[in-house]
mmCIF file of N, CA and C in Angstrom:
data_model
loop_
_atom_site.group_PDB
_atom_site.id
_atom_site.type_symbol
_atom_site.label_atom_id
_atom_site.label_comp_id
_atom_site.label_asym_id
_atom_site.label_seq_id
_atom_site.Cartn_x
_atom_site.Cartn_y
_atom_site.Cartn_z
ATOM 1 N N UNK A 1 20.230 2.459 -1.511
ATOM 2 C CA UNK A 1 21.046 1.372 -2.006
ATOM 3 C C UNK A 1 20.712 1.144 -3.474
ATOM 4 N N UNK A 2 21.695 1.145 -4.318
ATOM 5 C CA UNK A 2 21.513 0.877 -5.736
ATOM 6 C C UNK A 2 22.144 -0.465 -6.041
ATOM 7 N N UNK A 3 21.386 -1.291 -6.730
ATOM 8 C CA UNK A 3 21.847 -2.634 -7.038
ATOM 9 C C UNK A 3 21.571 -2.921 -8.509
ATOM 10 N N UNK A 4 22.560 -3.443 -9.203
ATOM 11 C CA UNK A 4 22.397 -3.802 -10.607
ATOM 12 C C UNK A 4 22.449 -5.322 -10.721
ATOM 13 N N UNK A 5 21.473 -5.887 -11.391
ATOM 14 C CA UNK A 5 21.392 -7.343 -11.516
ATOM 15 C C UNK A 5 21.332 -7.748 -12.983
ATOM 16 N N UNK A 6 21.983 -8.828 -13.310
ATOM 17 C CA UNK A 6 21.812 -9.464 -14.612
ATOM 18 C C UNK A 6 20.911 -10.660 -14.383
ATOM 19 N N UNK A 7 19.737 -10.628 -14.948
ATOM 20 C CA UNK A 7 18.775 -11.712 -14.759
ATOM 21 C C UNK A 7 18.519 -12.386 -16.099
ATOM 22 N N UNK A 8 18.346 -13.703 -16.093
ATOM 23 C CA UNK A 8 18.039 -14.388 -17.359
ATOM 24 C C UNK A 8 16.688 -13.916 -17.889
ATOM 25 N N UNK A 9 16.628 -13.690 -19.198
ATOM 26 C CA UNK A 9 15.385 -13.213 -19.805
ATOM 27 C C UNK A 9 15.327 -13.649 -21.261
ATOM 28 N N UNK A 10 14.116 -13.718 -21.784
ATOM 29 C CA UNK A 10 13.908 -14.051 -23.192
ATOM 30 C C UNK A 10 13.955 -12.801 -24.058
ATOM 31 N N UNK A 11 14.253 -11.666 -23.462
ATOM 32 C CA UNK A 11 14.232 -10.393 -24.164
ATOM 33 C C UNK A 11 15.581 -9.703 -24.023
ATOM 34 N N UNK A 12 16.014 -8.987 -25.060
ATOM 35 C CA UNK A 12 17.256 -8.235 -24.942
ATOM 36 C C UNK A 12 17.054 -6.889 -24.236
ATOM 37 N N UNK A 13 15.809 -6.556 -23.872
ATOM 38 C CA UNK A 13 15.490 -5.267 -23.261
ATOM 39 C C UNK A 13 15.954 -5.161 -21.823
ATOM 40 N N UNK A 14 15.753 -3.993 -21.253
ATOM 41 C CA UNK A 14 16.132 -3.765 -19.863
ATOM 42 C C UNK A 14 14.917 -3.368 -19.041
ATOM 43 N N UNK A 15 15.103 -3.352 -17.749
ATOM 44 C CA UNK A 15 14.041 -2.992 -16.819
ATOM 45 C C UNK A 15 14.671 -2.259 -15.652
ATOM 46 N N UNK A 16 13.987 -1.245 -15.167
ATOM 47 C CA UNK A 16 14.416 -0.554 -13.953
ATOM 48 C C UNK A 16 13.290 -0.671 -12.943
ATOM 49 N N UNK A 17 13.645 -1.079 -11.732
ATOM 50 C CA UNK A 17 12.677 -1.197 -10.651
ATOM 51 C C UNK A 17 13.195 -0.422 -9.455
ATOM 52 N N UNK A 18 12.360 0.471 -8.925
ATOM 53 C CA UNK A 18 12.687 1.243 -7.732
ATOM 54 C C UNK A 18 11.811 0.722 -6.604
ATOM 55 N N UNK A 19 12.449 0.217 -5.564
ATOM 56 C CA UNK A 19 11.736 -0.281 -4.388
ATOM 57 C C UNK A 19 11.895 0.742 -3.273
ATOM 58 N N UNK A 20 10.771 1.251 -2.789
ATOM 59 C CA UNK A 20 10.784 2.237 -1.714
ATOM 60 C C UNK A 20 10.294 1.556 -0.438
ATOM 61 N N UNK A 21 11.106 1.609 0.606
ATOM 62 C CA UNK A 21 10.754 1.003 1.890
ATOM 63 C C UNK A 21 10.591 2.126 2.909
ATOM 64 N N UNK A 22 9.401 2.173 3.501
ATOM 65 C CA UNK A 22 9.076 3.208 4.478
ATOM 66 C C UNK A 22 8.946 2.572 5.859
ATOM 67 N N UNK A 23 8.730 3.398 6.870
ATOM 68 C CA UNK A 23 8.550 2.870 8.218
ATOM 69 C C UNK A 23 7.300 1.997 8.287
ATOM 70 N N UNK A 24 7.219 1.182 9.315
ATOM 71 C CA UNK A 24 6.107 0.242 9.521
ATOM 72 C C UNK A 24 5.986 -0.776 8.398
ATOM 73 N N UNK A 25 7.105 -1.119 7.782
ATOM 74 C CA UNK A 25 7.173 -2.153 6.739
ATOM 75 C C UNK A 25 6.340 -1.845 5.506
ATOM 76 N N UNK A 26 6.076 -0.584 5.237
ATOM 77 C CA UNK A 26 5.352 -0.194 4.032
ATOM 78 C C UNK A 26 6.335 -0.201 2.866
ATOM 79 N N UNK A 27 5.952 -0.895 1.787
ATOM 80 C CA UNK A 27 6.805 -1.005 0.612
ATOM 81 C C UNK A 27 6.003 -0.607 -0.625
ATOM 82 N N UNK A 28 6.636 0.121 -1.521
ATOM 83 C CA UNK A 28 6.009 0.484 -2.795
ATOM 84 C C UNK A 28 7.031 0.259 -3.905
ATOM 85 N N UNK A 29 6.559 -0.092 -5.086
ATOM 86 C CA UNK A 29 7.464 -0.359 -6.196
ATOM 87 C C UNK A 29 7.088 0.425 -7.438
ATOM 88 N N UNK A 30 8.102 0.795 -8.213
ATOM 89 C CA UNK A 30 7.916 1.595 -9.422
ATOM 90 C C UNK A 30 8.856 1.053 -10.480
ATOM 91 N N UNK A 31 8.339 0.831 -11.681
ATOM 92 C CA UNK A 31 9.170 0.214 -12.707
ATOM 93 C C UNK A 31 8.950 0.841 -14.068
ATOM 94 N N UNK A 32 9.889 0.547 -14.944
ATOM 95 C CA UNK A 32 9.794 0.953 -16.337
ATOM 96 C C UNK A 32 10.491 -0.113 -17.169
ATOM 97 N N UNK A 33 9.935 -0.409 -18.328
ATOM 98 C CA UNK A 33 10.496 -1.417 -19.221
ATOM 99 C C UNK A 33 11.103 -0.764 -20.450
ATOM 100 N N UNK A 34 12.255 -1.279 -20.824
ATOM 101 C CA UNK A 34 12.903 -0.814 -22.047
ATOM 102 C C UNK A 34 12.315 -1.509 -23.257
ATOM 103 N N UNK A 35 12.569 -0.946 -24.391
ATOM 104 C CA UNK A 35 12.150 -1.547 -25.653
ATOM 105 C C UNK A 35 13.098 -1.047 -26.736
ATOM 106 N N UNK A 36 13.047 -1.688 -27.882
ATOM 107 C CA UNK A 36 13.933 -1.314 -28.983
ATOM 108 C C UNK A 36 13.766 0.179 -29.302
ATOM 109 N N UNK A 37 14.902 0.882 -29.318
ATOM 110 C CA UNK A 37 14.898 2.302 -29.646
ATOM 111 C C UNK A 37 14.666 3.230 -28.462
ATOM 112 N N UNK A 38 14.362 2.685 -27.308
ATOM 113 C CA UNK A 38 14.118 3.510 -26.113
ATOM 114 C C UNK A 38 15.426 3.596 -25.316
ATOM 115 N N UNK A 39 15.992 4.783 -25.200
ATOM 116 C CA UNK A 39 17.260 4.922 -24.472
ATOM 117 C C UNK A 39 17.138 4.504 -22.996
ATOM 118 N N UNK A 40 18.201 3.927 -22.480
ATOM 119 C CA UNK A 40 18.215 3.495 -21.073
ATOM 120 C C UNK A 40 17.928 4.654 -20.128
ATOM 121 N N UNK A 41 18.381 5.846 -20.496
ATOM 122 C CA UNK A 41 18.148 7.019 -19.653
ATOM 123 C C UNK A 41 16.653 7.303 -19.502
ATOM 124 N N UNK A 42 15.889 7.045 -20.539
ATOM 125 C CA UNK A 42 14.436 7.252 -20.491
ATOM 126 C C UNK A 42 13.790 6.208 -19.587
ATOM 127 N N UNK A 43 14.265 4.968 -19.674
ATOM 128 C CA UNK A 43 13.741 3.895 -18.820
ATOM 129 C C UNK A 43 13.968 4.248 -17.349
ATOM 130 N N UNK A 44 15.171 4.683 -17.031
ATOM 131 C CA UNK A 44 15.495 5.073 -15.652
ATOM 132 C C UNK A 44 14.644 6.266 -15.223
ATOM 133 N N UNK A 45 14.536 7.265 -16.082
ATOM 134 C CA UNK A 45 13.776 8.477 -15.737
ATOM 135 C C UNK A 45 12.311 8.158 -15.459
ATOM 136 N N UNK A 46 11.713 7.252 -16.220
ATOM 137 C CA UNK A 46 10.304 6.898 -16.004
ATOM 138 C C UNK A 46 10.094 6.292 -14.621
ATOM 139 N N UNK A 47 10.955 5.360 -14.235
ATOM 140 C CA UNK A 47 10.823 4.723 -12.917
ATOM 141 C C UNK A 47 11.081 5.727 -11.796
ATOM 142 N N UNK A 48 12.105 6.536 -11.930
ATOM 143 C CA UNK A 48 12.449 7.525 -10.898
ATOM 144 C C UNK A 48 11.356 8.589 -10.788
ATOM 145 N N UNK A 49 10.809 9.032 -11.919
ATOM 146 C CA UNK A 49 9.729 10.026 -11.886
ATOM 147 C C UNK A 49 8.483 9.476 -11.198
ATOM 148 N N UNK A 50 8.163 8.198 -11.452
ATOM 149 C CA UNK A 50 7.017 7.573 -10.786
ATOM 150 C C UNK A 50 7.240 7.536 -9.274
ATOM 151 N N UNK A 51 8.457 7.168 -8.849
ATOM 152 C CA UNK A 51 8.781 7.162 -7.420
ATOM 153 C C UNK A 51 8.683 8.572 -6.836
ATOM 154 N N UNK A 52 9.299 9.553 -7.499
ATOM 155 C CA UNK A 52 9.289 10.927 -6.981
ATOM 156 C C UNK A 52 7.869 11.468 -6.844
ATOM 157 N N UNK A 53 7.026 11.153 -7.808
ATOM 158 C CA UNK A 53 5.627 11.595 -7.756
ATOM 159 C C UNK A 53 4.913 11.006 -6.541
ATOM 160 N N UNK A 54 5.086 9.701 -6.320
ATOM 161 C CA UNK A 54 4.467 9.049 -5.168
ATOM 162 C C UNK A 54 5.055 9.578 -3.866
ATOM 163 N N UNK A 55 6.357 9.678 -3.811
ATOM 164 C CA UNK A 55 7.046 10.068 -2.581
ATOM 165 C C UNK A 55 6.693 11.486 -2.148
ATOM 166 N N UNK A 56 6.363 12.354 -3.097
ATOM 167 C CA UNK A 56 6.009 13.734 -2.746
ATOM 168 C C UNK A 56 4.503 13.903 -2.536
ATOM 169 N N UNK A 57 3.746 12.822 -2.657
ATOM 170 C CA UNK A 57 2.296 12.894 -2.472
ATOM 171 C C UNK A 57 1.921 12.537 -1.034
ATOM 172 N N UNK A 58 0.642 12.614 -0.752
ATOM 173 C CA UNK A 58 0.124 12.221 0.565
ATOM 174 C C UNK A 58 -0.589 10.873 0.482
ATOM 175 N N UNK A 59 -0.274 10.095 -0.551
ATOM 176 C CA UNK A 59 -0.969 8.831 -0.767
ATOM 177 C C UNK A 59 -0.461 7.745 0.172
ATOM 178 N N UNK A 60 -1.366 6.831 0.527
ATOM 179 C CA UNK A 60 -1.008 5.736 1.422
ATOM 180 C C UNK A 60 -0.383 4.573 0.670
ATOM 181 N N UNK A 61 -0.797 4.369 -0.579
ATOM 182 C CA UNK A 61 -0.296 3.259 -1.393
ATOM 183 C C UNK A 61 -0.085 3.743 -2.815
ATOM 184 N N UNK A 62 0.697 2.978 -3.583
ATOM 185 C CA UNK A 62 0.928 3.378 -4.965
ATOM 186 C C UNK A 62 -0.335 3.172 -5.804
ATOM 187 N N UNK A 63 -0.352 3.753 -6.991
ATOM 188 C CA UNK A 63 -1.576 3.777 -7.800
ATOM 189 C C UNK A 63 -2.053 2.396 -8.224
ATOM 190 N N UNK A 64 -1.193 1.406 -8.262
ATOM 191 C CA UNK A 64 -1.610 0.072 -8.697
ATOM 192 C C UNK A 64 -2.238 -0.745 -7.566
ATOM 193 N N UNK A 65 -1.994 -0.366 -6.344
ATOM 194 C CA UNK A 65 -2.576 -1.091 -5.211
ATOM 195 C C UNK A 65 -3.882 -0.470 -4.731
ATOM 196 N N UNK A 66 -4.086 0.783 -5.034
ATOM 197 C CA UNK A 66 -5.245 1.512 -4.509
ATOM 198 C C UNK A 66 -6.578 0.887 -4.842
ATOM 199 N N UNK A 67 -6.801 0.574 -6.106
ATOM 200 C CA UNK A 67 -8.102 0.025 -6.502
ATOM 201 C C UNK A 67 -8.346 -1.334 -5.870
ATOM 202 N N UNK A 68 -7.286 -2.093 -5.629
ATOM 203 C CA UNK A 68 -7.422 -3.415 -5.024
ATOM 204 C C UNK A 68 -7.817 -3.324 -3.552
ATOM 205 N N UNK A 69 -7.406 -2.261 -2.893
ATOM 206 C CA UNK A 69 -7.728 -2.100 -1.476
ATOM 207 C C UNK A 69 -9.171 -1.666 -1.233
ATOM 208 N N UNK A 70 -9.819 -1.118 -2.246
ATOM 209 C CA UNK A 70 -11.196 -0.654 -2.066
ATOM 210 C C UNK A 70 -12.133 -1.796 -1.697
ATOM 211 N N UNK A 71 -12.065 -2.893 -2.408
ATOM 212 C CA UNK A 71 -12.943 -4.030 -2.103
ATOM 213 C C UNK A 71 -12.644 -4.592 -0.718
ATOM 214 N N UNK A 72 -11.379 -4.733 -0.385
ATOM 215 C CA UNK A 72 -11.012 -5.248 0.938
ATOM 216 C C UNK A 72 -11.520 -4.321 2.041
ATOM 217 N N UNK A 73 -11.429 -3.030 1.815
ATOM 218 C CA UNK A 73 -11.932 -2.054 2.793
ATOM 219 C C UNK A 73 -13.442 -2.163 2.949
ATOM 220 N N UNK A 74 -14.137 -2.410 1.857
ATOM 221 C CA UNK A 74 -15.598 -2.538 1.911
ATOM 222 C C UNK A 74 -16.020 -3.802 2.637
ATOM 223 N N UNK A 75 -15.229 -4.857 2.553
ATOM 224 C CA UNK A 75 -15.566 -6.119 3.211
ATOM 225 C C UNK A 75 -15.162 -6.157 4.677
ATOM 226 N N UNK A 76 -14.202 -5.338 5.059
ATOM 227 C CA UNK A 76 -13.681 -5.342 6.429
ATOM 228 C C UNK A 76 -14.705 -4.787 7.415
ATOM 229 N N UNK A 77 -14.502 -5.127 8.664
ATOM 230 C CA UNK A 77 -15.351 -4.596 9.738
ATOM 231 C C UNK A 77 -14.816 -3.236 10.155
ATOM 232 N N UNK A 78 -15.695 -2.271 10.286
ATOM 233 C CA UNK A 78 -15.289 -0.947 10.736
ATOM 234 C C UNK A 78 -14.974 -0.010 9.595
ATOM 235 N N UNK A 79 -14.441 1.140 9.959
ATOM 236 C CA UNK A 79 -14.185 2.202 8.984
ATOM 237 C C UNK A 79 -12.726 2.188 8.551
ATOM 238 N N UNK A 80 -12.513 2.328 7.254
ATOM 239 C CA UNK A 80 -11.185 2.475 6.679
ATOM 240 C C UNK A 80 -11.096 3.863 6.077
ATOM 241 N N UNK A 81 -10.033 4.576 6.406
ATOM 242 C CA UNK A 81 -9.775 5.872 5.791
ATOM 243 C C UNK A 81 -8.451 5.739 5.064
ATOM 244 N N UNK A 82 -8.465 6.040 3.764
ATOM 245 C CA UNK A 82 -7.273 5.809 2.954
ATOM 246 C C UNK A 82 -7.138 6.884 1.885
ATOM 247 N N UNK A 83 -5.903 7.284 1.611
ATOM 248 C CA UNK A 83 -5.614 8.256 0.552
ATOM 249 C C UNK A 83 -5.128 7.488 -0.674
ATOM 250 N N UNK A 84 -5.849 7.638 -1.784
ATOM 251 C CA UNK A 84 -5.538 6.904 -3.009
ATOM 252 C C UNK A 84 -5.366 7.849 -4.188
ATOM 253 N N UNK A 85 -4.598 7.402 -5.168
ATOM 254 C CA UNK A 85 -4.485 8.148 -6.419
ATOM 255 C C UNK A 85 -5.814 8.077 -7.158
ATOM 256 N N UNK A 86 -6.141 9.125 -7.869
ATOM 257 C CA UNK A 86 -7.374 9.144 -8.658
ATOM 258 C C UNK A 86 -7.073 8.571 -10.042
ATOM 259 N N UNK A 87 -7.192 7.250 -10.163
ATOM 260 C CA UNK A 87 -6.965 6.573 -11.434
ATOM 261 C C UNK A 87 -8.303 6.093 -11.989
ATOM 262 N N UNK A 88 -8.305 5.646 -13.231
ATOM 263 C CA UNK A 88 -9.530 5.102 -13.828
ATOM 264 C C UNK A 88 -9.981 3.857 -13.069
ATOM 265 N N UNK A 89 -9.034 3.033 -12.643
ATOM 266 C CA UNK A 89 -9.384 1.819 -11.896
ATOM 267 C C UNK A 89 -10.043 2.168 -10.562
ATOM 268 N N UNK A 90 -9.490 3.160 -9.856
ATOM 269 C CA UNK A 90 -10.077 3.585 -8.584
ATOM 270 C C UNK A 90 -11.469 4.148 -8.824
ATOM 271 N N UNK A 91 -11.627 4.987 -9.839
ATOM 272 C CA UNK A 91 -12.943 5.580 -10.138
ATOM 273 C C UNK A 91 -13.980 4.509 -10.452
ATOM 274 N N UNK A 92 -13.594 3.518 -11.247
ATOM 275 C CA UNK A 92 -14.522 2.443 -11.610
ATOM 276 C C UNK A 92 -14.907 1.629 -10.388
ATOM 277 N N UNK A 93 -13.912 1.200 -9.606
ATOM 278 C CA UNK A 93 -14.202 0.406 -8.415
ATOM 279 C C UNK A 93 -15.004 1.202 -7.396
ATOM 280 N N UNK A 94 -14.723 2.483 -7.289
ATOM 281 C CA UNK A 94 -15.458 3.345 -6.367
ATOM 282 C C UNK A 94 -16.922 3.460 -6.780
ATOM 283 N N UNK A 95 -17.166 3.576 -8.068
ATOM 284 C CA UNK A 95 -18.551 3.641 -8.563
ATOM 285 C C UNK A 95 -19.315 2.367 -8.240
ATOM 286 N N UNK A 96 -18.670 1.235 -8.402
ATOM 287 C CA UNK A 96 -19.313 -0.050 -8.090
ATOM 288 C C UNK A 96 -19.607 -0.144 -6.597
ATOM 289 N N UNK A 97 -18.631 0.222 -5.767
ATOM 290 C CA UNK A 97 -18.848 0.175 -4.315
ATOM 291 C C UNK A 97 -19.975 1.104 -3.895
ATOM 292 N N UNK A 98 -20.033 2.303 -4.463
ATOM 293 C CA UNK A 98 -21.103 3.241 -4.119
ATOM 294 C C UNK A 98 -22.470 2.693 -4.526
ATOM 295 N N UNK A 99 -22.523 1.962 -5.649
ATOM 296 C CA UNK A 99 -23.789 1.372 -6.090
ATOM 297 C C UNK A 99 -24.288 0.339 -5.085
ATOM 298 N N UNK A 100 -23.369 -0.396 -4.461
ATOM 299 C CA UNK A 100 -23.751 -1.420 -3.499
ATOM 300 C C UNK A 100 -23.854 -0.895 -2.067
ATOM 301 N N UNK A 101 -22.960 0.010 -1.693
ATOM 302 C CA UNK A 101 -22.879 0.449 -0.297
ATOM 303 C C UNK A 101 -23.453 1.836 -0.045
ATOM 304 N N UNK A 102 -23.713 2.586 -1.099
ATOM 305 C CA UNK A 102 -24.312 3.913 -0.941
ATOM 306 C C UNK A 102 -23.510 4.838 -0.059
ATOM 307 N N UNK A 103 -24.151 5.316 1.007
ATOM 308 C CA UNK A 103 -23.543 6.317 1.884
ATOM 309 C C UNK A 103 -22.431 5.766 2.774
ATOM 310 N N UNK A 104 -22.164 4.469 2.694
ATOM 311 C CA UNK A 104 -21.058 3.903 3.470
ATOM 312 C C UNK A 104 -19.702 4.269 2.868
ATOM 313 N N UNK A 105 -19.735 4.830 1.650
ATOM 314 C CA UNK A 105 -18.514 5.247 0.964
ATOM 315 C C UNK A 105 -18.551 6.761 0.796
ATOM 316 N N UNK A 106 -17.560 7.449 1.360
ATOM 317 C CA UNK A 106 -17.545 8.912 1.332
ATOM 318 C C UNK A 106 -16.187 9.394 0.821
ATOM 319 N N UNK A 107 -16.228 10.243 -0.199
ATOM 320 C CA UNK A 107 -15.023 10.932 -0.650
ATOM 321 C C UNK A 107 -14.931 12.200 0.182
ATOM 322 N N UNK A 108 -13.963 12.253 1.088
ATOM 323 C CA UNK A 108 -13.960 13.359 2.032
ATOM 324 C C UNK A 108 -13.237 14.595 1.534
ATOM 325 N N UNK A 109 -12.062 14.440 0.920
ATOM 326 C CA UNK A 109 -11.363 15.631 0.442
ATOM 327 C C UNK A 109 -10.209 15.223 -0.475
ATOM 328 N N UNK A 110 -9.792 16.178 -1.261
ATOM 329 C CA UNK A 110 -8.658 15.949 -2.145
ATOM 330 C C UNK A 110 -7.363 16.165 -1.360
ATOM 331 N N UNK A 111 -6.352 15.394 -1.678
ATOM 332 C CA UNK A 111 -5.017 15.564 -1.106
ATOM 333 C C UNK A 111 -4.032 15.635 -2.263
ATOM 334 N N UNK A 112 -2.799 15.981 -1.959
ATOM 335 C CA UNK A 112 -1.773 16.045 -2.999
ATOM 336 C C UNK A 112 -1.665 14.685 -3.676
ATOM 337 N N UNK A 113 -1.970 14.643 -4.948
ATOM 338 C CA UNK A 113 -1.839 13.417 -5.718
ATOM 339 C C UNK A 113 -3.014 12.469 -5.661
ATOM 340 N N UNK A 114 -4.100 12.822 -4.966
ATOM 341 C CA UNK A 114 -5.208 11.875 -4.904
ATOM 342 C C UNK A 114 -6.410 12.358 -4.127
ATOM 343 N N UNK A 115 -7.118 11.398 -3.534
ATOM 344 C CA UNK A 115 -8.347 11.685 -2.803
ATOM 345 C C UNK A 115 -8.376 10.826 -1.541
ATOM 346 N N UNK A 116 -8.972 11.357 -0.465
ATOM 347 C CA UNK A 116 -9.136 10.592 0.766
ATOM 348 C C UNK A 116 -10.541 10.000 0.774
ATOM 349 N N UNK A 117 -10.616 8.705 1.018
ATOM 350 C CA UNK A 117 -11.894 8.006 1.069
ATOM 351 C C UNK A 117 -12.123 7.449 2.460
ATOM 352 N N UNK A 118 -13.365 7.470 2.888
ATOM 353 C CA UNK A 118 -13.759 6.808 4.135
ATOM 354 C C UNK A 118 -14.787 5.753 3.754
ATOM 355 N N UNK A 119 -14.497 4.507 4.098
ATOM 356 C CA UNK A 119 -15.380 3.399 3.747
ATOM 357 C C UNK A 119 -15.779 2.681 5.023
ATOM 358 N N UNK A 120 -17.073 2.631 5.285
ATOM 359 C CA UNK A 120 -17.606 1.922 6.442
ATOM 360 C C UNK A 120 -17.903 0.490 5.987
ATOM 361 N N UNK A 121 -16.982 -0.421 6.271
ATOM 362 C CA UNK A 121 -17.067 -1.784 5.784
ATOM 363 C C UNK A 121 -18.259 -2.555 6.344
ATOM 364 N N UNK A 122 -18.634 -3.597 5.631
ATOM 365 C CA UNK A 122 -19.809 -4.386 5.997
ATOM 366 C C UNK A 122 -19.485 -5.522 6.961
ATOM 367 N N UNK A 123 -18.208 -5.765 7.231
ATOM 368 C CA UNK A 123 -17.819 -6.745 8.225
ATOM 369 C C UNK A 123 -18.018 -8.190 7.817
ATOM 370 N N UNK A 124 -17.649 -8.543 6.592
ATOM 371 C CA UNK A 124 -17.816 -9.907 6.131
ATOM 372 C C UNK A 124 -16.621 -10.820 6.418
ATOM 373 N N UNK A 125 -15.581 -10.298 7.055
ATOM 374 C CA UNK A 125 -14.364 -11.102 7.210
ATOM 375 C C UNK A 125 -14.610 -12.405 7.967
ATOM 376 N N UNK A 126 -15.471 -12.420 8.966
ATOM 377 C CA UNK A 126 -15.743 -13.647 9.722
ATOM 378 C C UNK A 126 -16.586 -14.634 8.925
ATOM 379 N N UNK A 127 -17.397 -14.138 8.040
ATOM 380 C CA UNK A 127 -18.267 -14.993 7.242
ATOM 381 C C UNK A 127 -17.546 -15.638 6.071
ATOM 382 N N UNK A 128 -16.385 -15.070 5.700
ATOM 383 C CA UNK A 128 -15.633 -15.599 4.559
ATOM 384 C C UNK A 128 -14.694 -16.725 4.972
ATOM 385 N N UNK A 129 -14.373 -16.810 6.237
ATOM 386 C CA UNK A 129 -13.394 -17.814 6.692
ATOM 387 C C UNK A 129 -14.051 -19.149 6.984
#
């Protein structure tokens, strides 16, 4: 479904947002912002290329959500296995988690577009509520 919206904005620029909805209510989003001198075709291509890259990968979540899920996985009870993009944010957060959790965090193997991690969480969810 393609939808074009005119939204009020303080900028004369444009924006393209691609919303991907998968089974089990999994949603991912990809966007690109226009700027002076940047053709609309380039704005569209950036968002579509980001979607195509994610869609052809074996990743569980988009690159902007991956680093945020690491801390939640470490705090949860039990083991979390997740495929994430190898971004600077993921690498930094992974280093911090390994410093605190040591062998509870295992990089098991590379997958198309990222890495699979297994995190044995510390089970703090009941203590936080």
